[in-house]
Coordinates of C-alpha atoms in Angstrom, one line a residue:
Chain A
M1 CA 0.0 0.0 0.0
L2 CA 1.2 3.5 -0.8
Y3 CA 0.0 6.0 1.8
F4 CA -0.2 9.7 1.0
I5 CA -0.2 11.4 4.4
G6 CA -0.8 15.0 5.0
L7 CA 1.3 16.7 7.7
G8 CA -0.9 19.7 8.2
L9 CA 0.6 23.2 8.5
G10 CA 2.4 23.8 11.8
D11 CA 4.9 21.4 13.4
A12 CA 5.5 17.7 13.9
K13 CA 2.4 17.2 16.1
D14 CA 0.0 18.4 13.4
I15 CA 0.0 15.0 11.8
T16 CA -3.1 13.0 12.6
V17 CA -3.0 10.1 15.0
K18 CA -3.9 7.8 12.2
G19 CA -1.1 9.2 10.0
L20 CA 1.5 8.8 12.8
E21 CA 0.6 5.2 13.3
I22 CA 1.0 4.5 9.6
V23 CA 4.4 6.4 9.5
K24 CA 5.7 4.2 12.3
Q25 CA 4.7 1.0 10.5
C26 CA 5.8 1.7 7.0
S27 CA 8.9 0.1 5.5
R28 CA 10.0 3.4 3.8
V29 CA 8.9 7.0 4.5
Y30 CA 9.4 9.8 1.9
L31 CA 9.1 13.5 2.7
E32 CA 8.0 15.6 -0.2
A33 CA 10.2 18.7 0.0
Y34 CA 9.4 21.1 -2.8
T35 CA 5.8 22.3 -2.7
S36 CA 5.7 23.5 0.8
I37 CA 7.5 23.5 4.2
L38 CA 6.7 23.2 7.8
T39 CA 8.0 25.6 10.4
V40 CA 10.1 22.6 11.6
G41 CA 12.6 20.8 9.4
K42 CA 13.3 17.1 8.5
D43 CA 15.4 16.5 11.6
A44 CA 12.5 17.6 14.0
L45 CA 10.1 15.3 12.1
E46 CA 12.6 12.3 12.3
D47 CA 13.1 12.9 16.0
Y48 CA 9.4 13.0 16.6
Y49 CA 8.5 10.0 14.4
G50 CA 11.5 8.0 15.7
R51 CA 12.5 7.0 12.2
E52 CA 14.5 8.1 9.1
L53 CA 12.8 10.1 6.3
I54 CA 14.0 10.1 2.7
L55 CA 13.8 13.6 1.2
A56 CA 11.9 13.5 -2.1
D57 CA 12.6 16.6 -4.2
R58 CA 10.9 17.4 -7.5
D59 CA 13.5 15.5 -9.6
M60 CA 13.1 12.4 -7.5
V61 CA 9.3 12.4 -7.7
E62 CA 9.2 13.1 -11.4
Q63 CA 12.1 11.0 -12.6
E64 CA 12.6 8.3 -10.0
A65 CA 9.0 7.5 -9.1
D66 CA 9.7 3.8 -9.6
E67 CA 12.1 4.0 -6.7
I68 CA 9.4 5.4 -4.5
L69 CA 6.9 2.8 -5.6
K70 CA 9.3 -0.1 -5.3
G71 CA 7.9 -2.9 -3.1
A72 CA 4.7 -0.9 -2.3
D73 CA 2.7 -3.8 -3.7
V74 CA 3.9 -6.1 -0.9
S75 CA 4.8 -3.7 1.9
D76 CA 3.7 -0.3 3.1
V77 CA 5.4 2.9 1.8
A78 CA 4.5 6.4 3.0
F79 CA 4.7 9.6 1.1
L80 CA 4.4 12.6 3.4
V81 CA 3.2 15.9 2.1
V82 CA 3.0 19.2 4.0
G83 CA -0.7 20.3 4.2
D84 CA -3.0 17.9 2.4
P85 CA -1.6 15.5 -0.3
F86 CA -3.9 16.9 -3.0
G87 CA -2.8 20.4 -3.3
A88 CA -0.2 19.9 -6.1
T89 CA -0.5 18.3 -9.5
T90 CA 2.5 16.1 -9.2
H91 CA 0.9 13.9 -6.6
S92 CA -1.9 13.0 -9.0
D93 CA 1.0 11.9 -11.2
L94 CA 2.3 9.6 -8.5
V95 CA -1.2 8.2 -7.8
L96 CA -1.6 7.4 -11.5
R97 CA 1.8 5.7 -11.6
A98 CA 0.9 3.6 -8.6
V99 CA -2.5 2.6 -10.0
N100 CA -0.9 1.6 -13.3
A101 CA 1.6 -0.5 -11.4
G102 CA -1.2 -2.3 -9.6
I103 CA -0.3 -0.7 -6.3
Q104 CA -3.2 0.2 -3.9
Y105 CA -3.1 3.6 -2.3
R106 CA -4.8 5.5 0.5
V107 CA -5.0 9.1 1.5
I108 CA -4.7 10.4 5.1
H109 CA -6.0 13.9 4.8
N110 CA -5.0 17.0 6.8
A111 CA -5.4 20.7 6.8
S112 CA -3.9 22.7 4.0
I113 CA -3.8 26.4 3.3
M114 CA -6.8 25.9 1.0
N115 CA -9.1 25.4 3.9
A116 CA -7.1 26.6 6.9
V117 CA -7.2 30.1 5.4
G118 CA -10.8 30.3 6.8
C119 CA -9.3 31.1 10.2
C120 CA -9.0 34.8 9.1
G121 CA -12.7 35.0 9.2
L122 CA -13.5 35.1 5.5
Q123 CA -16.0 32.5 4.6
L124 CA -14.5 29.6 2.5
Y125 CA -17.8 29.6 0.5
N126 CA -17.0 33.0 -0.8
F127 CA -13.7 32.2 -2.4
G128 CA -13.4 32.0 -6.2
E129 CA -10.5 30.4 -8.1
T130 CA -7.2 30.2 -6.3
V131 CA -4.2 31.9 -8.0
S132 CA -0.5 31.5 -7.8
I133 CA 1.8 34.6 -7.8
V134 CA 5.3 33.8 -9.1
F135 CA 8.5 35.7 -8.6
W136 CA 9.1 38.1 -11.4
T137 CA 12.4 38.3 -13.2
D138 CA 13.8 41.1 -15.3
T139 CA 12.4 39.5 -18.4
W140 CA 9.4 37.5 -17.2
R141 CA 6.6 39.4 -15.5
P142 CA 3.4 37.5 -16.0
E143 CA 0.2 39.4 -15.1
S144 CA -2.3 36.6 -15.7
F145 CA -3.1 36.2 -12.0
Y146 CA -4.5 39.7 -12.0
D147 CA -7.1 38.8 -14.5
K148 CA -8.2 35.8 -12.4
I149 CA -8.5 38.0 -9.3
K150 CA -10.5 40.5 -11.4
K151 CA -12.9 37.7 -12.5
N152 CA -13.4 36.7 -8.8
R153 CA -13.9 40.3 -7.7
D154 CA -16.4 40.9 -10.4
L155 CA -18.4 38.0 -8.9
G156 CA -17.9 39.4 -5.3
M157 CA -15.5 36.5 -4.5
H158 CA -12.3 36.5 -2.4
T159 CA -9.1 35.3 -4.0
L160 CA -6.5 33.2 -2.2
C161 CA -3.1 33.9 -3.6
L162 CA -0.5 31.2 -3.1
L163 CA 3.0 32.7 -3.2
D164 CA 6.0 31.4 -5.0
I165 CA 8.4 29.0 -3.4
K166 CA 11.8 28.4 -5.1
V167 CA 13.6 25.3 -3.8
K168 CA 16.6 23.7 -5.5
E169 CA 16.7 26.5 -8.0
Q170 CA 19.8 26.8 -10.2
S171 CA 21.2 30.1 -11.3
M172 CA 21.1 30.7 -15.1
E173 CA 24.8 30.2 -15.3
N174 CA 24.8 26.9 -13.3
L175 CA 21.9 25.7 -15.4
M176 CA 23.6 26.5 -18.7
R177 CA 26.8 24.8 -17.5
G178 CA 24.9 21.8 -16.2
R179 CA 26.2 22.3 -12.7
K180 CA 24.0 21.0 -10.0
I181 CA 24.6 23.9 -7.6
Y182 CA 21.5 25.3 -6.1
E183 CA 20.5 28.7 -4.8
P184 CA 19.3 29.1 -1.2
P185 CA 15.5 28.5 -1.0
R186 CA 13.3 31.6 -1.5
F187 CA 9.8 32.2 -0.3
M188 CA 7.7 35.1 -1.6
T189 CA 6.6 37.4 1.2
V190 CA 3.2 39.1 1.3
S191 CA 5.0 42.4 0.9
Q192 CA 6.6 41.2 -2.4
A193 CA 3.3 39.8 -3.7
A194 CA 1.6 43.1 -2.9
E195 CA 4.3 45.1 -4.6
Q196 CA 4.0 43.0 -7.8
L197 CA 0.2 43.5 -7.7
L198 CA 0.6 47.3 -7.2
E199 CA 2.8 47.4 -10.2
I200 CA 0.2 45.7 -12.3
V201 CA -2.5 48.1 -11.0
Q202 CA -0.3 51.0 -12.1
N203 CA 0.3 49.4 -15.5
R204 CA -3.4 48.8 -16.1
R205 CA -4.3 52.3 -15.0
E206 CA -1.8 53.8 -17.5
R207 CA -3.5 51.7 -20.2
G208 CA -6.8 53.1 -19.2
D209 CA -8.2 49.7 -18.1
D210 CA -11.3 49.3 -15.9
L211 CA -9.6 48.7 -12.5
A212 CA -10.7 45.7 -10.5
I213 CA -8.2 46.4 -7.8
S214 CA -6.8 49.6 -6.4
E215 CA -4.2 50.6 -3.8
E216 CA -7.1 50.8 -1.3
T217 CA -8.5 47.3 -1.9
I218 CA -8.6 45.4 1.4
C219 CA -6.3 42.4 1.4
V220 CA -5.2 40.0 4.1
G221 CA -1.7 38.8 4.7
L222 CA -1.2 35.4 6.3
A223 CA 2.1 34.0 7.6
R224 CA 2.7 30.6 9.1
V225 CA -1.0 29.6 9.3
G226 CA -1.5 26.9 11.9
A227 CA 1.8 27.5 13.7
E228 CA 2.1 29.0 17.2
D229 CA 3.5 32.3 15.7
Q230 CA 1.0 32.7 12.9
V231 CA 0.3 36.3 11.9
I232 CA -2.7 37.6 10.0
L233 CA -2.9 41.2 8.9
A234 CA -5.8 42.9 7.2
G235 CA -5.1 46.2 5.4
T236 CA -5.1 47.9 2.1
L237 CA -3.0 46.5 -0.7
R238 CA -0.7 49.6 -0.2
Q239 CA -0.4 48.9 3.5
L240 CA 0.5 45.2 2.9
A241 CA 3.2 46.2 0.5
S242 CA 5.2 47.7 3.4
C243 CA 4.4 45.1 6.1
D244 CA 6.8 42.5 7.5
L245 CA 5.1 39.2 8.5
G246 CA 8.4 37.4 9.4
G247 CA 9.5 34.0 8.2
P248 CA 7.8 31.7 5.6
L249 CA 5.3 30.6 4.4
H250 CA 3.2 33.5 3.4
S251 CA -0.2 33.7 1.6
M252 CA -2.3 36.6 0.6
I253 CA -6.1 37.1 0.1
V254 CA -7.6 39.8 -2.1
T255 CA -11.0 40.3 -0.7
G256 CA -14.2 40.5 -2.8
H257 CA -17.5 41.6 -1.3
L258 CA -17.3 41.5 2.5
H259 CA -20.2 40.3 4.6
P260 CA -20.6 42.2 7.9
L261 CA -19.5 39.1 10.0
E262 CA -16.4 38.9 7.8
V263 CA -15.6 42.5 8.5
D264 CA -16.1 41.9 12.3
M265 CA -13.7 39.0 12.1
L266 CA -11.1 40.9 10.1
Q267 CA -11.2 43.7 12.6
I268 CA -10.8 41.8 15.8
G269 CA -8.3 39.5 14.2
C270 CA -7.0 36.1 14.7
P271 CA -4.4 35.3 17.5
G272 CA -1.1 37.0 16.7
R273 CA -2.7 39.7 14.6
N274 CA -0.6 42.8 14.7
P275 CA -3.0 45.7 15.5
C276 CA -0.8 48.3 13.8
I277 CA -2.5 47.9 10.4
K278 CA -6.1 48.8 10.9
Y279 CA -8.9 47.5 8.8
S280 CA -10.3 50.3 6.7
Y281 CA -13.9 50.6 5.6
Q282 CA -12.9 52.7 2.6
D283 CA -12.4 49.7 0.3
G284 CA -13.6 50.3 -3.2
Chain B
M1 CA -8.0 29.5 26.4
L2 CA -10.8 28.4 24.0
Y3 CA -9.5 25.8 21.6
F4 CA -11.3 25.2 18.3
I5 CA -10.2 21.7 17.3
G6 CA -10.9 20.1 13.9
L7 CA -11.6 16.4 14.0
G8 CA -11.1 15.7 10.3
L9 CA -13.4 13.5 8.3
G10 CA -13.2 9.9 9.1
D11 CA -13.1 8.4 12.6
A12 CA -11.6 9.1 16.1
K13 CA -8.0 8.8 14.9
D14 CA -8.3 11.6 12.4
I15 CA -7.7 14.1 15.1
T16 CA -4.2 15.5 15.1
V17 CA -1.7 14.5 17.8
K18 CA -1.7 18.2 19.0
G19 CA -5.5 18.2 19.0
L20 CA -5.7 15.0 21.0
E21 CA -3.2 16.3 23.6
I22 CA -5.3 19.4 24.1
V23 CA -8.6 17.4 24.4
K24 CA -7.0 15.4 27.2
Q25 CA -6.0 18.4 29.1
C26 CA -9.0 20.7 28.9
S27 CA -11.5 21.2 31.7
R28 CA -14.5 20.9 29.4
V29 CA -14.8 19.5 25.9
Y30 CA -17.8 20.3 23.6
L31 CA -18.6 18.4 20.5
E32 CA -20.4 20.5 17.8
A33 CA -23.1 18.3 16.5
Y34 CA -25.1 20.1 13.8
T35 CA -23.0 21.0 10.8
S36 CA -21.5 17.6 10.1
I37 CA -21.0 14.1 11.4
L38 CA -18.2 11.6 11.6
T39 CA -18.7 8.0 10.6
V40 CA -18.3 7.3 14.3
G41 CA -20.5 8.7 17.0
K42 CA -20.0 10.5 20.3
D43 CA -19.6 7.3 22.2
A44 CA -16.7 6.2 20.0
L45 CA -15.0 9.5 20.5
E46 CA -15.5 9.5 24.2
D47 CA -14.0 6.0 24.4
Y48 CA -11.0 7.0 22.3
Y49 CA -10.3 10.3 24.1
G50 CA -11.0 8.7 27.5
R51 CA -13.3 11.6 28.6
E52 CA -16.8 12.9 28.5
L53 CA -18.0 15.1 25.7
I54 CA -20.8 17.7 25.9
L55 CA -22.9 17.7 22.8
A56 CA -23.4 21.2 21.5
D57 CA -26.4 21.6 19.2
R58 CA -27.3 24.7 17.3
D59 CA -29.5 26.0 20.0
M60 CA -26.8 25.7 22.6
V61 CA -24.1 27.4 20.5
E62 CA -26.4 30.2 19.5
Q63 CA -28.3 30.8 22.7
E64 CA -26.0 29.4 25.5
A65 CA -22.6 30.5 24.2
D66 CA -21.8 32.0 27.6
E67 CA -22.1 28.6 29.1
I68 CA -19.5 27.3 26.6
L69 CA -17.2 30.2 27.3
K70 CA -17.6 30.1 31.1
G71 CA -14.2 29.9 32.8
A72 CA -12.3 29.8 29.5
D73 CA -10.3 32.9 30.6
V74 CA -8.7 31.0 33.5
S75 CA -8.9 27.3 32.3
D76 CA -8.9 25.5 28.9
V77 CA -12.1 24.6 27.1
A78 CA -12.2 22.7 23.8
F79 CA -14.8 23.0 21.1
L80 CA -14.6 20.1 18.7
V81 CA -15.8 20.5 15.1
V82 CA -16.0 17.8 12.5
G83 CA -13.7 18.7 9.6
D84 CA -12.0 22.1 10.1
P85 CA -13.4 24.6 12.6
F86 CA -13.9 27.3 9.9
G87 CA -16.4 25.8 7.6
A88 CA -19.5 27.2 9.2
T89 CA -20.5 30.7 10.0
T90 CA -21.6 30.1 13.5
H91 CA -18.0 29.4 14.7
S92 CA -17.0 32.9 13.7
D93 CA -19.8 34.0 16.0
L94 CA -18.3 32.0 18.8
V95 CA -14.9 33.4 18.1
L96 CA -16.3 37.0 18.3
R97 CA -18.0 36.3 21.6
A98 CA -14.8 34.9 23.0
V99 CA -12.8 37.8 21.9
N100 CA -15.3 40.3 23.2
A101 CA -15.3 38.5 26.6
G102 CA -11.5 38.8 26.7
I103 CA -10.9 35.1 26.1
Q104 CA -8.0 34.0 24.0
Y105 CA -8.6 31.4 21.4
R106 CA -6.6 29.1 19.2
V107 CA -7.4 26.9 16.2
I108 CA -6.1 23.4 15.6
H109 CA -6.8 22.8 12.0
N110 CA -7.7 19.6 10.2
A111 CA -9.0 18.4 6.8
S112 CA -12.4 19.4 5.7
I113 CA -14.5 18.5 2.7
M114 CA -13.4 21.9 1.2
N115 CA -9.8 20.6 0.7
A116 CA -10.1 16.8 1.0
V117 CA -12.3 16.8 -2.1
G118 CA -9.1 17.1 -4.1
C119 CA -8.6 13.3 -3.6
C120 CA -11.0 12.7 -6.5
G121 CA -8.3 14.1 -8.8
L122 CA -9.9 17.4 -9.7
Q123 CA -7.5 20.3 -8.9
L124 CA -8.5 22.4 -6.0
Y125 CA -7.2 25.5 -7.9
N126 CA -9.9 24.9 -10.5
F127 CA -12.9 25.2 -8.2
G128 CA -15.1 28.3 -8.1
E129 CA -17.6 29.3 -5.5
T130 CA -18.9 26.4 -3.3
V131 CA -22.6 26.0 -3.2
S132 CA -25.1 24.4 -0.8
I133 CA -28.0 22.3 -2.1
V134 CA -30.9 22.2 0.4
F135 CA -33.8 19.8 0.6
W136 CA -36.7 21.0 -1.4
T137 CA -40.2 21.0 0.1
D138 CA -43.6 21.1 -1.6
T139 CA -43.6 24.9 -1.4
W140 CA -39.9 25.9 -1.2
R141 CA -37.8 24.9 -4.2
P142 CA -34.9 27.4 -4.5
E143 CA -32.9 27.3 -7.7
S144 CA -30.2 29.8 -6.8
F145 CA -27.4 27.3 -6.6
Y146 CA -27.9 26.5 -10.2
D147 CA -27.0 30.1 -11.2
K148 CA -23.8 29.8 -9.1
I149 CA -22.9 26.6 -10.8
K150 CA -23.6 28.3 -14.1
K151 CA -21.2 31.2 -13.3
N152 CA -18.5 28.7 -12.3
R153 CA -19.0 26.6 -15.5
D154 CA -18.9 29.8 -17.6
L155 CA -15.4 30.3 -16.2
G156 CA -14.5 26.7 -16.7
M157 CA -14.5 26.0 -12.9
H158 CA -15.7 23.0 -11.0
T159 CA -18.3 23.5 -8.3
L160 CA -18.3 21.7 -5.0
C161 CA -21.9 21.2 -3.8
L162 CA -22.4 20.7 -0.1
L163 CA -25.5 18.7 0.5
D164 CA -28.1 19.5 3.1
I165 CA -28.1 18.1 6.6
K166 CA -31.2 18.2 8.8
V167 CA -30.4 17.5 12.5
K168 CA -32.9 18.3 15.3
E169 CA -35.5 19.3 12.7
Q170 CA -39.1 19.8 14.0
S171 CA -42.1 18.9 12.0
M172 CA -44.3 21.9 11.1
E173 CA -46.9 20.7 13.5
N174 CA -44.5 20.3 16.4
L175 CA -42.9 23.7 15.6
M176 CA -46.3 25.4 15.6
R177 CA -47.3 23.7 18.9
G178 CA -43.9 24.6 20.4
R179 CA -43.2 20.9 21.1
K180 CA -39.5 20.1 21.2
I181 CA -40.0 16.8 19.4
Y182 CA -37.4 16.2 16.6
E183 CA -37.5 14.3 13.4
P184 CA -34.8 11.7 12.7
P185 CA -31.6 13.3 11.1
R186 CA -31.7 13.5 7.3
F187 CA -28.7 13.7 5.0
M188 CA -29.1 14.5 1.3
T189 CA -27.7 11.9 -1.0
V190 CA -25.9 12.5 -4.2
S191 CA -28.8 10.9 -6.0
Q192 CA -31.3 13.3 -4.4
A193 CA -29.1 16.3 -5.2
A194 CA -28.7 15.1 -8.8
E195 CA -32.5 14.7 -9.1
Q196 CA -33.1 18.3 -7.9
L197 CA -30.5 19.6 -10.4
L198 CA -32.1 17.6 -13.2
E199 CA -35.4 19.1 -12.4
I200 CA -33.9 22.6 -12.7
V201 CA -32.3 21.7 -16.0
Q202 CA -35.7 20.6 -17.3
N203 CA -37.4 23.8 -16.0
R204 CA -34.7 26.0 -17.6
R205 CA -35.0 24.1 -20.9
E206 CA -38.7 24.7 -20.9
R207 CA -38.2 28.4 -20.4
G208 CA -35.7 28.4 -23.3
D209 CA -32.7 29.4 -21.2
D210 CA -29.2 28.9 -22.3
L211 CA -28.2 25.7 -20.5
A212 CA -25.1 25.6 -18.5
I213 CA -25.7 22.1 -17.4
S214 CA -27.3 19.1 -19.1
E215 CA -28.2 15.6 -18.2
E216 CA -24.8 14.6 -19.8
T217 CA -22.6 17.0 -17.7
I218 CA -19.9 15.0 -15.9
C219 CA -20.4 15.1 -12.1
V220 CA -18.6 13.4 -9.3
G221 CA -20.4 11.9 -6.3
L222 CA -18.4 11.5 -3.1
A223 CA -19.5 9.6 0.0
R224 CA -17.7 9.4 3.4
V225 CA -14.5 11.1 2.1
G226 CA -11.6 10.2 4.3
A227 CA -13.2 7.1 5.8
E228 CA -12.2 3.5 5.1
D229 CA -15.3 3.0 3.0
Q230 CA -15.3 6.2 1.0
V231 CA -16.8 6.0 -2.4
I232 CA -16.2 8.3 -5.3
L233 CA -18.1 8.0 -8.6
A234 CA -17.7 9.9 -11.7
G235 CA -20.6 9.9 -14.2
T236 CA -23.1 12.0 -16.0
L237 CA -25.6 13.9 -14.0
R238 CA -28.3 11.5 -15.2
Q239 CA -26.2 8.5 -14.0
L240 CA -25.6 10.0 -10.6
A241 CA -29.3 10.5 -10.1
S242 CA -29.7 6.7 -10.0
C243 CA -26.6 5.8 -8.0
D244 CA -26.6 4.6 -4.4
L245 CA -23.4 5.6 -2.5
G246 CA -24.5 4.3 0.9
G247 CA -24.5 6.1 4.2
P248 CA -23.8 9.8 4.9
L249 CA -22.1 12.3 4.3
H250 CA -22.4 12.8 0.6
S251 CA -21.1 15.7 -1.6
M252 CA -21.3 16.3 -5.3
I253 CA -19.1 18.1 -7.8
V254 CA -20.3 19.5 -11.1
T255 CA -17.2 19.7 -13.2
G256 CA -16.1 22.6 -15.4
H257 CA -13.4 22.4 -17.9
L258 CA -11.4 19.1 -17.4
H259 CA -7.7 19.0 -17.7
P260 CA -6.3 15.8 -19.2
L261 CA -4.7 14.8 -15.9
E262 CA -8.0 15.3 -14.2
V263 CA -9.7 13.1 -16.7
D264 CA -7.1 10.4 -16.0
M265 CA -7.7 10.6 -12.3
L266 CA -11.5 10.4 -12.7
Q267 CA -11.1 7.4 -14.9
I268 CA -8.8 5.3 -12.7
G269 CA -10.6 6.4 -9.7
C270 CA -9.9 6.7 -6.0
P271 CA -9.9 3.7 -3.7
G272 CA -13.3 2.3 -3.3
R273 CA -14.6 3.7 -6.6
N274 CA -17.3 1.7 -8.0
P275 CA -16.4 0.9 -11.6
C276 CA -19.9 0.4 -12.7
I277 CA -20.4 4.0 -13.7
K278 CA -17.9 4.8 -16.4
Y279 CA -16.5 8.2 -17.1
S280 CA -17.8 9.5 -20.4
Y281 CA -16.0 11.8 -22.8
Q282 CA -19.2 13.1 -24.2
D283 CA -19.5 15.9 -21.7
G284 CA -20.8 19.1 -23.2

């Protein structure tokens, strides 16, 4: 059996009791290490589980999937994923490979940012399509996520923005020379995401577009959701561009139509909310 | 401290390790019993936790919230919710009451249908607004959810349909006479939801509306997601209207634009998928 086990969002103890029991009994345990991270690292997880974990980076999952699946028809193998196992496309790929190899699989679900984001007080029912915001480079500055946010806002829906993670990234030079030397991991902050969005707003204004978002649109910054030191800040897009929410992971919400109960929740805030950025009623 | 603890979706062991530790240490533990259910009941949870649970129905949470919050400023009280604590509006209400009473709170997240639904192979990113489908009566047959599904489909998005739960429902006669006699709990099945949707499709066709959904639209029925005996079925809306997925809880997805990887996943199916309903490519 191949078990896909969600680890939740905070630390080692956010695994479910069922998930922990399975981890302890499997013959091999892989830790997916490229779509997200916990606030604790591999060592802390190994200490807590009392067993060795094999780090599975993107190359391994995509190119050496057979290695992961080896023997899973006769023994138990676990594949651990931060959050819930069905956030990222690549795990569907691993499921399909398992099924095609005649290997049974089972999913042990857990919280992911896709549902835990509800803790900020915005109703999950009122979210439209989720978007990803990627790090811009000098030559690649995609704006497509803006159009999706616009569509959601036109329907009154909130938009969860998942922010870019760069793990095992090669510099252009190292890539060209085929050197497997990797840059330090990078995690987009709420401030960086807000700045990119502000630039698009400015671009669209100069073009004379009908603006779906302005500097005064109420957004919510979230950092380390589910961890002891989570921070949630509501403010205008402009305010969020100059906030510092600390270490990764960050996410951002662009609000749509706000229900009075949602406004109340954004104002009183979740635990750890920094009261220095005030919620403003002047949202357009 | 008031702890909101998600129980996940399956049985007693789907609580997180952190959640279980807190349950064991709190002075009182409430079990929210009106927005969802586990496949195991209160007794099984009490046995597993080794402590008494106080059932909190809707009346209690809405009218006796002070009772729940009593002493939570000086001791620890837990409020257990099936799935994740932030699916339903009323918990925002309890959060606000706690904060206004100067009581700190913390959330222990878990899987909910809002993210676990990804196990069927449809990408969570591609879901639009979630809708609720309520039991129709002879005189009350709301169709508004159809229009939301239409908006999502127009954007190519999938729609998660949460199906009605009636717990502690009074008959009209008992309600009028003020008798607190309750009907047995009712849970809408995928088949019932599909039938209501088919009736709307027929109504709209007779009116000459532009149809967003037809009898041949690919839908996915899900039952007991996260439990050992979960069932996931993909088929046309017409096929789902005559399927039997067994006991509660059920949910349904009306698909939007399907990515090839999503089609692959729907075809091979999740564990427990009944192969008798085949995926059809003839979706409009």
